[in-house]
mmCIF file with all atom_site columns, C-alpha atoms in Angstrom:
data_model
loop_
_atom_site.group_PDB
_atom_site.id
_atom_site.type_symbol
_atom_site.label_atom_id
_atom_site.label_alt_id
_atom_site.label_comp_id
_atom_site.label_asym_id
_atom_site.label_entity_id
_atom_site.label_seq_id
_atom_site.pdbx_PDB_ins_code
_atom_site.Cartn_x
_atom_site.Cartn_y
_atom_site.Cartn_z
_atom_site.occupancy
_atom_site.B_iso_or_equiv
_atom_site.pdbx_formal_charge
_atom_site.auth_seq_id
_atom_site.auth_comp_id
_atom_site.auth_asym_id
_atom_site.auth_atom_id
_atom_site.pdbx_PDB_model_num
ATOM 1   C CA . MET R 1 1   ? 119.299 61.679  88.176  1.00 38.00 ? 1   MET R CA 1
ATOM 2   C CA . THR R 1 2   ? 119.468 64.550  90.636  1.00 40.00 ? 2   THR R CA 1
ATOM 3   C CA . VAL R 1 3   ? 118.823 67.989  89.178  1.00 35.00 ? 3   VAL R CA 1
ATOM 4   C CA . PRO R 1 4   ? 121.025 70.611  90.837  1.00 43.00 ? 4   PRO R CA 1
ATOM 5   C CA . HIS R 1 5   ? 119.251 73.521  92.492  1.00 49.00 ? 5   HIS R CA 1
ATOM 6   C CA . ALA R 1 6   ? 119.953 77.071  91.384  1.00 54.00 ? 6   ALA R CA 1
ATOM 7   C CA . PRO R 1 7   ? 122.426 78.756  93.737  1.00 60.00 ? 7   PRO R CA 1
ATOM 8   C CA . LYS R 1 8   ? 120.831 80.845  96.447  1.00 74.00 ? 8   LYS R CA 1
ATOM 9   C CA . LEU R 1 9   ? 121.062 84.545  95.690  1.00 83.00 ? 9   LEU R CA 1
ATOM 10  C CA . ALA R 1 10  ? 122.249 87.063  98.241  1.00 87.00 ? 10  ALA R CA 1
ATOM 11  C CA . ALA R 1 11  ? 119.473 89.256  99.609  1.00 90.00 ? 11  ALA R CA 1
ATOM 12  C CA . PRO R 1 12  ? 119.163 92.641  97.890  1.00 96.00 ? 12  PRO R CA 1
ATOM 13  C CA . GLU R 1 13  ? 120.335 95.758  99.653  1.00 97.00 ? 13  GLU R CA 1
ATOM 14  C CA . TRP R 1 14  ? 117.277 97.591  101.013 1.00 97.00 ? 14  TRP R CA 1
ATOM 15  C CA . GLN R 1 15  ? 117.244 101.343 101.553 1.00 98.00 ? 15  GLN R CA 1
ATOM 16  C CA . ILE R 1 16  ? 114.421 103.498 102.885 1.00 98.00 ? 16  ILE R CA 1
ATOM 17  C CA . LEU R 1 17  ? 114.987 107.024 101.595 1.00 97.00 ? 17  LEU R CA 1
ATOM 18  C CA . PRO R 1 18  ? 113.805 109.748 103.999 1.00 96.00 ? 18  PRO R CA 1
ATOM 19  C CA . GLY R 1 19  ? 111.588 112.688 103.104 1.00 97.00 ? 19  GLY R CA 1
ATOM 20  C CA . LEU R 1 20  ? 110.395 113.335 99.554  1.00 98.00 ? 20  LEU R CA 1
ATOM 21  C CA . SER R 1 21  ? 112.878 112.248 96.883  1.00 98.00 ? 21  SER R CA 1
ATOM 22  C CA . ASP R 1 22  ? 113.441 114.549 93.909  1.00 97.00 ? 22  ASP R CA 1
ATOM 23  C CA . TYR R 1 23  ? 112.403 112.601 90.818  1.00 96.00 ? 23  TYR R CA 1
ATOM 24  C CA . THR R 1 24  ? 115.194 113.675 88.451  1.00 95.00 ? 24  THR R CA 1
ATOM 25  C CA . ALA R 1 25  ? 117.949 113.132 91.017  1.00 97.00 ? 25  ALA R CA 1
ATOM 26  C CA . THR R 1 26  ? 116.522 109.757 92.009  1.00 97.00 ? 26  THR R CA 1
ATOM 27  C CA . LEU R 1 27  ? 116.327 108.640 88.384  1.00 95.00 ? 27  LEU R CA 1
ATOM 28  C CA . ALA R 1 28  ? 119.978 109.614 87.853  1.00 96.00 ? 28  ALA R CA 1
ATOM 29  C CA . ALA R 1 29  ? 121.005 107.727 90.989  1.00 97.00 ? 29  ALA R CA 1
ATOM 30  C CA . MET R 1 30  ? 119.043 104.687 89.822  1.00 97.00 ? 30  MET R CA 1
ATOM 31  C CA . GLU R 1 31  ? 120.789 104.793 86.429  1.00 96.00 ? 31  GLU R CA 1
ATOM 32  C CA . ALA R 1 32  ? 124.145 104.849 88.198  1.00 97.00 ? 32  ALA R CA 1
ATOM 33  C CA . ARG R 1 33  ? 123.258 101.986 90.524  1.00 98.00 ? 33  ARG R CA 1
ATOM 34  C CA . VAL R 1 34  ? 121.979 99.824  87.648  1.00 97.00 ? 34  VAL R CA 1
ATOM 35  C CA . ALA R 1 35  ? 125.290 100.359 85.837  1.00 97.00 ? 35  ALA R CA 1
ATOM 36  C CA . GLU R 1 36  ? 127.146 99.268  88.962  1.00 98.00 ? 36  GLU R CA 1
ATOM 37  C CA . ILE R 1 37  ? 124.989 96.150  89.321  1.00 98.00 ? 37  ILE R CA 1
ATOM 38  C CA . ALA R 1 38  ? 125.608 95.279  85.670  1.00 97.00 ? 38  ALA R CA 1
ATOM 39  C CA . ALA R 1 39  ? 129.339 95.725  86.205  1.00 97.00 ? 39  ALA R CA 1
ATOM 40  C CA . GLY R 1 40  ? 129.271 93.510  89.281  1.00 96.00 ? 40  GLY R CA 1
ATOM 41  C CA . THR R 1 41  ? 130.408 96.276  91.624  1.00 97.00 ? 41  THR R CA 1
ATOM 42  C CA . ALA R 1 42  ? 127.151 96.713  93.561  1.00 97.00 ? 42  ALA R CA 1
ATOM 43  C CA . PRO R 1 43  ? 124.516 94.295  94.902  1.00 97.00 ? 43  PRO R CA 1
ATOM 44  C CA . GLU R 1 44  ? 120.917 94.130  93.789  1.00 97.00 ? 44  GLU R CA 1
ATOM 45  C CA . THR R 1 45  ? 119.135 97.055  95.373  1.00 98.00 ? 45  THR R CA 1
ATOM 46  C CA . ILE R 1 46  ? 115.600 97.997  96.416  1.00 98.00 ? 46  ILE R CA 1
ATOM 47  C CA . TRP R 1 47  ? 114.737 101.589 97.308  1.00 98.00 ? 47  TRP R CA 1
ATOM 48  C CA . LEU R 1 48  ? 111.586 102.485 99.237  1.00 98.00 ? 48  LEU R CA 1
ATOM 49  C CA . LEU R 1 49  ? 110.671 106.149 98.909  1.00 98.00 ? 49  LEU R CA 1
ATOM 50  C CA . GLU R 1 50  ? 108.078 108.859 98.341  1.00 98.00 ? 50  GLU R CA 1
ATOM 51  C CA . HIS R 1 51  ? 108.122 111.572 95.686  1.00 98.00 ? 51  HIS R CA 1
ATOM 52  C CA . PRO R 1 52  ? 106.610 115.057 95.780  1.00 98.00 ? 52  PRO R CA 1
ATOM 53  C CA . PRO R 1 53  ? 103.434 115.289 93.671  1.00 97.00 ? 53  PRO R CA 1
ATOM 54  C CA . LEU R 1 54  ? 104.211 114.617 89.991  1.00 96.00 ? 54  LEU R CA 1
ATOM 55  C CA . TYR R 1 55  ? 103.060 112.760 86.919  1.00 94.00 ? 55  TYR R CA 1
ATOM 56  C CA . THR R 1 56  ? 105.220 110.367 84.932  1.00 91.00 ? 56  THR R CA 1
ATOM 57  C CA . ALA R 1 57  ? 104.790 109.368 81.309  1.00 88.00 ? 57  ALA R CA 1
ATOM 58  C CA . GLY R 1 58  ? 105.751 105.856 80.264  1.00 84.00 ? 58  GLY R CA 1
ATOM 59  C CA . THR R 1 59  ? 106.721 104.802 76.766  1.00 84.00 ? 59  THR R CA 1
ATOM 60  C CA . SER R 1 60  ? 103.066 104.203 75.789  1.00 83.00 ? 60  SER R CA 1
ATOM 61  C CA . ALA R 1 61  ? 101.662 107.441 77.237  1.00 84.00 ? 61  ALA R CA 1
ATOM 62  C CA . ASP R 1 62  ? 98.951  109.161 75.193  1.00 88.00 ? 62  ASP R CA 1
ATOM 63  C CA . PRO R 1 63  ? 99.144  112.984 75.528  1.00 89.00 ? 63  PRO R CA 1
ATOM 64  C CA . ALA R 1 64  ? 95.337  113.091 75.610  1.00 88.00 ? 64  ALA R CA 1
ATOM 65  C CA . ASP R 1 65  ? 95.450  111.239 78.944  1.00 88.00 ? 65  ASP R CA 1
ATOM 66  C CA . LEU R 1 66  ? 97.212  114.179 80.607  1.00 91.00 ? 66  LEU R CA 1
ATOM 67  C CA . THR R 1 67  ? 94.076  116.142 81.396  1.00 91.00 ? 67  THR R CA 1
ATOM 68  C CA . ALA R 1 68  ? 95.665  118.770 83.686  1.00 91.00 ? 68  ALA R CA 1
ATOM 69  C CA . PRO R 1 69  ? 99.173  119.355 82.278  1.00 89.00 ? 69  PRO R CA 1
ATOM 70  C CA . ASP R 1 70  ? 99.862  122.359 84.522  1.00 91.00 ? 70  ASP R CA 1
ATOM 71  C CA . ARG R 1 71  ? 98.802  120.793 87.814  1.00 94.00 ? 71  ARG R CA 1
ATOM 72  C CA . PHE R 1 72  ? 102.052 119.015 88.719  1.00 95.00 ? 72  PHE R CA 1
ATOM 73  C CA . PRO R 1 73  ? 105.442 118.553 87.037  1.00 94.00 ? 73  PRO R CA 1
ATOM 74  C CA . VAL R 1 74  ? 105.418 115.927 84.282  1.00 93.00 ? 74  VAL R CA 1
ATOM 75  C CA . HIS R 1 75  ? 108.428 113.650 83.810  1.00 92.00 ? 75  HIS R CA 1
ATOM 76  C CA . VAL R 1 76  ? 109.218 111.274 80.964  1.00 88.00 ? 76  VAL R CA 1
ATOM 77  C CA . ALA R 1 77  ? 110.015 108.085 82.833  1.00 85.00 ? 77  ALA R CA 1
ATOM 78  C CA . GLY R 1 78  ? 111.439 105.738 80.198  1.00 78.00 ? 78  GLY R CA 1
ATOM 79  C CA . ARG R 1 79  ? 109.625 102.780 81.771  1.00 80.00 ? 79  ARG R CA 1
ATOM 80  C CA . GLY R 1 80  ? 106.853 100.797 80.173  1.00 74.00 ? 80  GLY R CA 1
ATOM 81  C CA . GLY R 1 81  ? 103.270 101.904 80.614  1.00 78.00 ? 81  GLY R CA 1
ATOM 82  C CA . GLN R 1 82  ? 101.328 105.138 80.344  1.00 83.00 ? 82  GLN R CA 1
ATOM 83  C CA . TYR R 1 83  ? 100.674 108.038 82.730  1.00 88.00 ? 83  TYR R CA 1
ATOM 84  C CA . THR R 1 84  ? 100.827 107.540 86.456  1.00 89.00 ? 84  THR R CA 1
ATOM 85  C CA . TYR R 1 85  ? 100.937 109.693 89.551  1.00 94.00 ? 85  TYR R CA 1
ATOM 86  C CA . HIS R 1 86  ? 103.484 109.707 92.379  1.00 96.00 ? 86  HIS R CA 1
ATOM 87  C CA . GLY R 1 87  ? 103.170 111.708 95.568  1.00 98.00 ? 87  GLY R CA 1
ATOM 88  C CA . PRO R 1 88  ? 103.250 111.740 99.361  1.00 98.00 ? 88  PRO R CA 1
ATOM 89  C CA . GLY R 1 89  ? 101.461 108.827 100.977 1.00 98.00 ? 89  GLY R CA 1
ATOM 90  C CA . GLN R 1 90  ? 102.327 106.487 98.136  1.00 98.00 ? 90  GLN R CA 1
ATOM 91  C CA . ARG R 1 91  ? 105.091 103.920 98.623  1.00 98.00 ? 91  ARG R CA 1
ATOM 92  C CA . VAL R 1 92  ? 107.281 103.864 95.531  1.00 98.00 ? 92  VAL R CA 1
ATOM 93  C CA . VAL R 1 93  ? 109.481 100.797 95.188  1.00 98.00 ? 93  VAL R CA 1
ATOM 94  C CA . TYR R 1 94  ? 112.425 100.952 92.802  1.00 97.00 ? 94  TYR R CA 1
ATOM 95  C CA . ALA R 1 95  ? 113.650 97.388  92.311  1.00 98.00 ? 95  ALA R CA 1
ATOM 96  C CA . MET R 1 96  ? 117.075 97.052  90.688  1.00 98.00 ? 96  MET R CA 1
ATOM 97  C CA . LEU R 1 97  ? 117.341 93.297  90.225  1.00 98.00 ? 97  LEU R CA 1
ATOM 98  C CA . ASP R 1 98  ? 119.658 91.194  88.070  1.00 97.00 ? 98  ASP R CA 1
ATOM 99  C CA . LEU R 1 99  ? 117.553 89.066  85.754  1.00 97.00 ? 99  LEU R CA 1
ATOM 100 C CA . ASN R 1 100 ? 120.722 87.449  84.439  1.00 96.00 ? 100 ASN R CA 1
ATOM 101 C CA . LYS R 1 101 ? 120.631 85.547  87.736  1.00 94.00 ? 101 LYS R CA 1
ATOM 102 C CA . ARG R 1 102 ? 116.858 85.391  88.116  1.00 93.00 ? 102 ARG R CA 1
ATOM 103 C CA . GLY R 1 103 ? 115.925 84.191  84.650  1.00 91.00 ? 103 GLY R CA 1
ATOM 104 C CA . ARG R 1 104 ? 115.683 86.327  81.519  1.00 94.00 ? 104 ARG R CA 1
ATOM 105 C CA . ASP R 1 105 ? 111.910 86.225  81.291  1.00 95.00 ? 105 ASP R CA 1
ATOM 106 C CA . VAL R 1 106 ? 110.214 89.626  81.201  1.00 94.00 ? 106 VAL R CA 1
ATOM 107 C CA . ARG R 1 107 ? 106.676 88.271  81.445  1.00 92.00 ? 107 ARG R CA 1
ATOM 108 C CA . CYS R 1 108 ? 107.616 86.131  84.437  1.00 94.00 ? 108 CYS R CA 1
ATOM 109 C CA . PHE R 1 109 ? 109.276 89.118  86.106  1.00 95.00 ? 109 PHE R CA 1
ATOM 110 C CA . VAL R 1 110 ? 106.180 91.310  85.719  1.00 93.00 ? 110 VAL R CA 1
ATOM 111 C CA . HIS R 1 111 ? 104.088 88.431  87.060  1.00 93.00 ? 111 HIS R CA 1
ATOM 112 C CA . GLN R 1 112 ? 106.392 88.247  90.087  1.00 96.00 ? 112 GLN R CA 1
ATOM 113 C CA . MET R 1 113 ? 106.111 91.983  90.681  1.00 96.00 ? 113 MET R CA 1
ATOM 114 C CA . GLU R 1 114 ? 102.323 91.681  90.672  1.00 95.00 ? 114 GLU R CA 1
ATOM 115 C CA . ALA R 1 115 ? 102.500 88.648  92.967  1.00 96.00 ? 115 ALA R CA 1
ATOM 116 C CA . TRP R 1 116 ? 104.728 90.628  95.343  1.00 97.00 ? 116 TRP R CA 1
ATOM 117 C CA . VAL R 1 117 ? 102.105 93.360  95.639  1.00 98.00 ? 117 VAL R CA 1
ATOM 118 C CA . ILE R 1 118 ? 99.264  90.860  96.030  1.00 98.00 ? 118 ILE R CA 1
ATOM 119 C CA . ALA R 1 119 ? 101.122 89.022  98.811  1.00 98.00 ? 119 ALA R CA 1
ATOM 120 C CA . THR R 1 120 ? 101.927 92.312  100.547 1.00 98.00 ? 120 THR R CA 1
ATOM 121 C CA . LEU R 1 121 ? 98.298  93.459  100.443 1.00 98.00 ? 121 LEU R CA 1
ATOM 122 C CA . ALA R 1 122 ? 97.165  90.088  101.776 1.00 98.00 ? 122 ALA R CA 1
ATOM 123 C CA . GLU R 1 123 ? 99.019  90.820  105.035 1.00 97.00 ? 123 GLU R CA 1
ATOM 124 C CA . PHE R 1 124 ? 96.408  93.538  105.632 1.00 97.00 ? 124 PHE R CA 1
ATOM 125 C CA . GLY R 1 125 ? 93.441  91.413  104.632 1.00 97.00 ? 125 GLY R CA 1
ATOM 126 C CA . VAL R 1 126 ? 93.158  93.029  101.185 1.00 97.00 ? 126 VAL R CA 1
ATOM 127 C CA . THR R 1 127 ? 92.493  90.801  98.184  1.00 97.00 ? 127 THR R CA 1
ATOM 128 C CA . GLY R 1 128 ? 94.431  92.218  95.254  1.00 97.00 ? 128 GLY R CA 1
ATOM 129 C CA . ALA R 1 129 ? 94.025  90.753  91.788  1.00 95.00 ? 129 ALA R CA 1
ATOM 130 C CA . ARG R 1 130 ? 95.407  90.892  88.280  1.00 93.00 ? 130 ARG R CA 1
ATOM 131 C CA . ARG R 1 131 ? 93.090  91.766  85.427  1.00 90.00 ? 131 ARG R CA 1
ATOM 132 C CA . SER R 1 132 ? 93.636  90.840  81.801  1.00 85.00 ? 132 SER R CA 1
ATOM 133 C CA . GLY R 1 133 ? 94.483  93.905  79.749  1.00 81.00 ? 133 GLY R CA 1
ATOM 134 C CA . ARG R 1 134 ? 94.926  96.063  82.860  1.00 83.00 ? 134 ARG R CA 1
ATOM 135 C CA . VAL R 1 135 ? 98.451  96.209  84.256  1.00 81.00 ? 135 VAL R CA 1
ATOM 136 C CA . GLY R 1 136 ? 98.776  96.642  87.996  1.00 89.00 ? 136 GLY R CA 1
ATOM 137 C CA . VAL R 1 137 ? 96.853  95.316  90.976  1.00 95.00 ? 137 VAL R CA 1
ATOM 138 C CA . TRP R 1 138 ? 93.125  95.832  91.526  1.00 96.00 ? 138 TRP R CA 1
ATOM 139 C CA . VAL R 1 139 ? 90.630  95.497  94.356  1.00 97.00 ? 139 VAL R CA 1
ATOM 140 C CA . THR R 1 140 ? 86.897  94.918  94.144  1.00 95.00 ? 140 THR R CA 1
ATOM 141 C CA . ARG R 1 141 ? 84.629  97.491  95.844  1.00 94.00 ? 141 ARG R CA 1
ATOM 142 C CA . PRO R 1 142 ? 81.272  95.714  96.278  1.00 91.00 ? 142 PRO R CA 1
ATOM 143 C CA . GLU R 1 143 ? 80.024  98.534  98.531  1.00 91.00 ? 143 GLU R CA 1
ATOM 144 C CA . LYS R 1 144 ? 80.167  100.952 95.580  1.00 92.00 ? 144 LYS R CA 1
ATOM 145 C CA . PRO R 1 145 ? 77.720  101.116 92.653  1.00 91.00 ? 145 PRO R CA 1
ATOM 146 C CA . ALA R 1 146 ? 78.286  98.498  89.970  1.00 89.00 ? 146 ALA R CA 1
ATOM 147 C CA . ARG R 1 147 ? 79.743  99.442  86.612  1.00 85.00 ? 147 ARG R CA 1
ATOM 148 C CA . PRO R 1 148 ? 77.364  100.221 83.709  1.00 84.00 ? 148 PRO R CA 1
ATOM 149 C CA . ASP R 1 149 ? 77.788  96.669  82.390  1.00 84.00 ? 149 ASP R CA 1
ATOM 150 C CA . GLY R 1 150 ? 76.669  95.248  85.733  1.00 85.00 ? 150 GLY R CA 1
ATOM 151 C CA . THR R 1 151 ? 80.069  94.058  86.874  1.00 89.00 ? 151 THR R CA 1
ATOM 152 C CA . ALA R 1 152 ? 81.361  94.989  90.318  1.00 91.00 ? 152 ALA R CA 1
ATOM 153 C CA . CYS R 1 153 ? 83.252  98.223  90.840  1.00 91.00 ? 153 CYS R CA 1
ATOM 154 C CA . GLU R 1 154 ? 87.011  97.730  90.747  1.00 93.00 ? 154 GLU R CA 1
ATOM 155 C CA . GLU R 1 155 ? 89.715  100.237 91.622  1.00 94.00 ? 155 GLU R CA 1
ATOM 156 C CA . LYS R 1 156 ? 93.463  100.281 91.174  1.00 95.00 ? 156 LYS R CA 1
ATOM 157 C CA . ILE R 1 157 ? 95.621  100.175 94.282  1.00 97.00 ? 157 ILE R CA 1
ATOM 158 C CA . ALA R 1 158 ? 99.067  99.581  92.786  1.00 96.00 ? 158 ALA R CA 1
ATOM 159 C CA . ALA R 1 159 ? 100.849 100.433 89.549  1.00 92.00 ? 159 ALA R CA 1
ATOM 160 C CA . ILE R 1 160 ? 103.712 98.538  87.929  1.00 91.00 ? 160 ILE R CA 1
ATOM 161 C CA . GLY R 1 161 ? 106.147 99.790  85.291  1.00 90.00 ? 161 GLY R CA 1
ATOM 162 C CA . ILE R 1 162 ? 109.600 98.425  84.535  1.00 91.00 ? 162 ILE R CA 1
ATOM 163 C CA . LYS R 1 163 ? 112.536 98.925  82.212  1.00 92.00 ? 163 LYS R CA 1
ATOM 164 C CA . LEU R 1 164 ? 115.480 96.611  81.573  1.00 95.00 ? 164 LEU R CA 1
ATOM 165 C CA . ARG R 1 165 ? 119.050 97.377  80.618  1.00 95.00 ? 165 ARG R CA 1
ATOM 166 C CA . ARG R 1 166 ? 121.494 94.503  80.222  1.00 96.00 ? 166 ARG R CA 1
ATOM 167 C CA . TRP R 1 167 ? 118.830 92.497  82.055  1.00 97.00 ? 167 TRP R CA 1
ATOM 168 C CA . ILE R 1 168 ? 119.001 94.716  85.129  1.00 98.00 ? 168 ILE R CA 1
ATOM 169 C CA . SER R 1 169 ? 115.590 96.098  86.112  1.00 97.00 ? 169 SER R CA 1
ATOM 170 C CA . PHE R 1 170 ? 114.729 99.774  86.586  1.00 92.00 ? 170 PHE R CA 1
ATOM 171 C CA . HIS R 1 171 ? 111.720 101.447 88.174  1.00 94.00 ? 171 HIS R CA 1
ATOM 172 C CA . GLY R 1 172 ? 109.255 98.995  89.730  1.00 95.00 ? 172 GLY R CA 1
ATOM 173 C CA . LEU R 1 173 ? 105.939 99.606  91.447  1.00 96.00 ? 173 LEU R CA 1
ATOM 174 C CA . SER R 1 174 ? 103.912 101.918 93.633  1.00 96.00 ? 174 SER R CA 1
ATOM 175 C CA . ILE R 1 175 ? 101.336 101.097 96.294  1.00 98.00 ? 175 ILE R CA 1
ATOM 176 C CA . ASN R 1 176 ? 98.750  103.632 97.398  1.00 98.00 ? 176 ASN R CA 1
ATOM 177 C CA . VAL R 1 177 ? 98.967  103.760 101.185 1.00 98.00 ? 177 VAL R CA 1
ATOM 178 C CA . GLU R 1 178 ? 97.433  107.172 101.960 1.00 98.00 ? 178 GLU R CA 1
ATOM 179 C CA . PRO R 1 179 ? 97.945  109.541 99.022  1.00 97.00 ? 179 PRO R CA 1
ATOM 180 C CA . ASP R 1 180 ? 95.602  112.389 98.125  1.00 97.00 ? 180 ASP R CA 1
ATOM 181 C CA . LEU R 1 181 ? 93.439  110.485 95.644  1.00 96.00 ? 181 LEU R CA 1
ATOM 182 C CA . SER R 1 182 ? 92.223  113.738 94.062  1.00 95.00 ? 182 SER R CA 1
ATOM 183 C CA . HIS R 1 183 ? 95.730  114.137 92.622  1.00 95.00 ? 183 HIS R CA 1
ATOM 184 C CA . PHE R 1 184 ? 95.013  111.291 90.225  1.00 93.00 ? 184 PHE R CA 1
ATOM 185 C CA . GLU R 1 185 ? 92.322  113.436 88.573  1.00 91.00 ? 185 GLU R CA 1
ATOM 186 C CA . GLY R 1 186 ? 94.881  115.256 86.402  1.00 91.00 ? 186 GLY R CA 1
ATOM 187 C CA . ILE R 1 187 ? 95.521  112.123 84.337  1.00 88.00 ? 187 ILE R CA 1
ATOM 188 C CA . ILE R 1 188 ? 93.751  109.083 83.003  1.00 81.00 ? 188 ILE R CA 1
ATOM 189 C CA . PRO R 1 189 ? 95.773  106.590 85.061  1.00 72.00 ? 189 PRO R CA 1
ATOM 190 C CA . CYS R 1 190 ? 97.332  103.993 82.787  1.00 61.00 ? 190 CYS R CA 1
ATOM 191 C CA . GLY R 1 191 ? 94.934  105.072 80.020  1.00 56.00 ? 191 GLY R CA 1
ATOM 192 C CA . LEU R 1 192 ? 91.932  103.437 81.721  1.00 62.00 ? 192 LEU R CA 1
ATOM 193 C CA . HIS R 1 193 ? 89.002  105.850 81.534  1.00 65.00 ? 193 HIS R CA 1
ATOM 194 C CA . ASP R 1 194 ? 86.396  103.761 83.323  1.00 72.00 ? 194 ASP R CA 1
ATOM 195 C CA . TYR R 1 195 ? 88.187  102.817 86.530  1.00 81.00 ? 195 TYR R CA 1
ATOM 196 C CA . GLY R 1 196 ? 89.076  104.662 89.715  1.00 88.00 ? 196 GLY R CA 1
ATOM 197 C CA . VAL R 1 197 ? 91.915  104.418 92.194  1.00 94.00 ? 197 VAL R CA 1
ATOM 198 C CA . THR R 1 198 ? 91.949  103.553 95.864  1.00 96.00 ? 198 THR R CA 1
ATOM 199 C CA . SER R 1 199 ? 94.385  103.205 98.760  1.00 97.00 ? 199 SER R CA 1
ATOM 200 C CA . LEU R 1 200 ? 94.785  101.143 101.890 1.00 98.00 ? 200 LEU R CA 1
ATOM 201 C CA . VAL R 1 201 ? 93.493  103.982 104.042 1.00 97.00 ? 201 VAL R CA 1
ATOM 202 C CA . ASP R 1 202 ? 90.627  104.618 101.608 1.00 97.00 ? 202 ASP R CA 1
ATOM 203 C CA . LEU R 1 203 ? 89.668  100.977 102.167 1.00 97.00 ? 203 LEU R CA 1
ATOM 204 C CA . GLY R 1 204 ? 89.358  101.777 105.879 1.00 96.00 ? 204 GLY R CA 1
ATOM 205 C CA . LEU R 1 205 ? 92.663  100.271 106.985 1.00 97.00 ? 205 LEU R CA 1
ATOM 206 C CA . PRO R 1 206 ? 94.869  102.309 109.367 1.00 93.00 ? 206 PRO R CA 1
ATOM 207 C CA . VAL R 1 207 ? 98.064  101.087 107.687 1.00 96.00 ? 207 VAL R CA 1
ATOM 208 C CA . THR R 1 208 ? 101.298 103.071 107.979 1.00 97.00 ? 208 THR R CA 1
ATOM 209 C CA . MET R 1 209 ? 104.168 103.320 105.527 1.00 97.00 ? 209 MET R CA 1
ATOM 210 C CA . GLU R 1 210 ? 106.312 101.378 107.991 1.00 97.00 ? 210 GLU R CA 1
ATOM 211 C CA . ASP R 1 211 ? 103.730 98.568  108.022 1.00 98.00 ? 211 ASP R CA 1
ATOM 212 C CA . VAL R 1 212 ? 103.883 98.351  104.238 1.00 98.00 ? 212 VAL R CA 1
ATOM 213 C CA . ASP R 1 213 ? 107.691 98.407  104.189 1.00 98.00 ? 213 ASP R CA 1
ATOM 214 C CA . LEU R 1 214 ? 107.905 95.480  106.583 1.00 98.00 ? 214 LEU R CA 1
ATOM 215 C CA . ALA R 1 215 ? 105.347 93.505  104.575 1.00 98.00 ? 215 ALA R CA 1
ATOM 216 C CA . LEU R 1 216 ? 107.217 94.205  101.323 1.00 98.00 ? 216 LEU R CA 1
ATOM 217 C CA . GLN R 1 217 ? 110.452 92.931  102.829 1.00 97.00 ? 217 GLN R CA 1
ATOM 218 C CA . ARG R 1 218 ? 108.807 89.795  104.235 1.00 96.00 ? 218 ARG R CA 1
ATOM 219 C CA . GLN R 1 219 ? 107.031 88.932  101.003 1.00 97.00 ? 219 GLN R CA 1
ATOM 220 C CA . PHE R 1 220 ? 109.945 89.600  98.656  1.00 97.00 ? 220 PHE R CA 1
ATOM 221 C CA . ALA R 1 221 ? 111.728 86.380  99.559  1.00 91.00 ? 221 ALA R CA 1
ATOM 222 C CA . THR R 1 222 ? 108.465 84.443  99.489  1.00 93.00 ? 222 THR R CA 1
ATOM 223 C CA . VAL R 1 223 ? 107.703 85.504  95.924  1.00 95.00 ? 223 VAL R CA 1
ATOM 224 C CA . PHE R 1 224 ? 111.074 85.852  94.247  1.00 91.00 ? 224 PHE R CA 1
ATOM 225 C CA . ASP R 1 225 ? 113.151 83.168  95.965  1.00 79.00 ? 225 ASP R CA 1
ATOM 226 C CA . HIS R 1 226 ? 110.456 80.496  95.918  1.00 58.00 ? 226 HIS R CA 1
ATOM 227 C CA . ALA R 1 227 ? 109.862 81.154  92.212  1.00 49.00 ? 227 ALA R CA 1
ATOM 228 C CA . ARG R 1 228 ? 113.388 80.139  91.275  1.00 47.00 ? 228 ARG R CA 1
#
């Protein structure tokens, strides 16, 4: 018996937003677009943007992890996760995708988001990895001192946090391209006290935002379409 293949989905609408996007206005626009996608009046959408320096608090954020509350504006994000930083030099990806068509499996969707980042980083020769109990994507830094337990130093290069409404996804991920890494010092990123953060440029790679955008677009179909 021949099993029918799932119908091919139309490619999402991609938009690169210029300049630094105001967080509150962008969140409102994302809410509106998700409602349109749910109503069937707009296509799936992916926004690529940068924010001015700010901290966001996810639904699991611990106030004790905001160590410098007056340093940058703090926004309640409504996504899963804890505190994270957004700012210039960091590519923020808001992925508004219809999981009614892509399979109503939250764990699988998060796995795909991580795989998307890992595949994107691989285009630049960077080995990103998942770590049990630590959401996001990590890189090993063997040139740095080992951790107190003797394991290799690892640093976070990408954060992931999503929200679903009527099985349409909100928020998404962020990849550190060339942000000011000192800005992360005002929070305990994702509640992890013993780990640092890094970026593509910090790893010694002269990667531009445009390079990352092209890699994200190439790898999206590889990860999400092949997984169906």
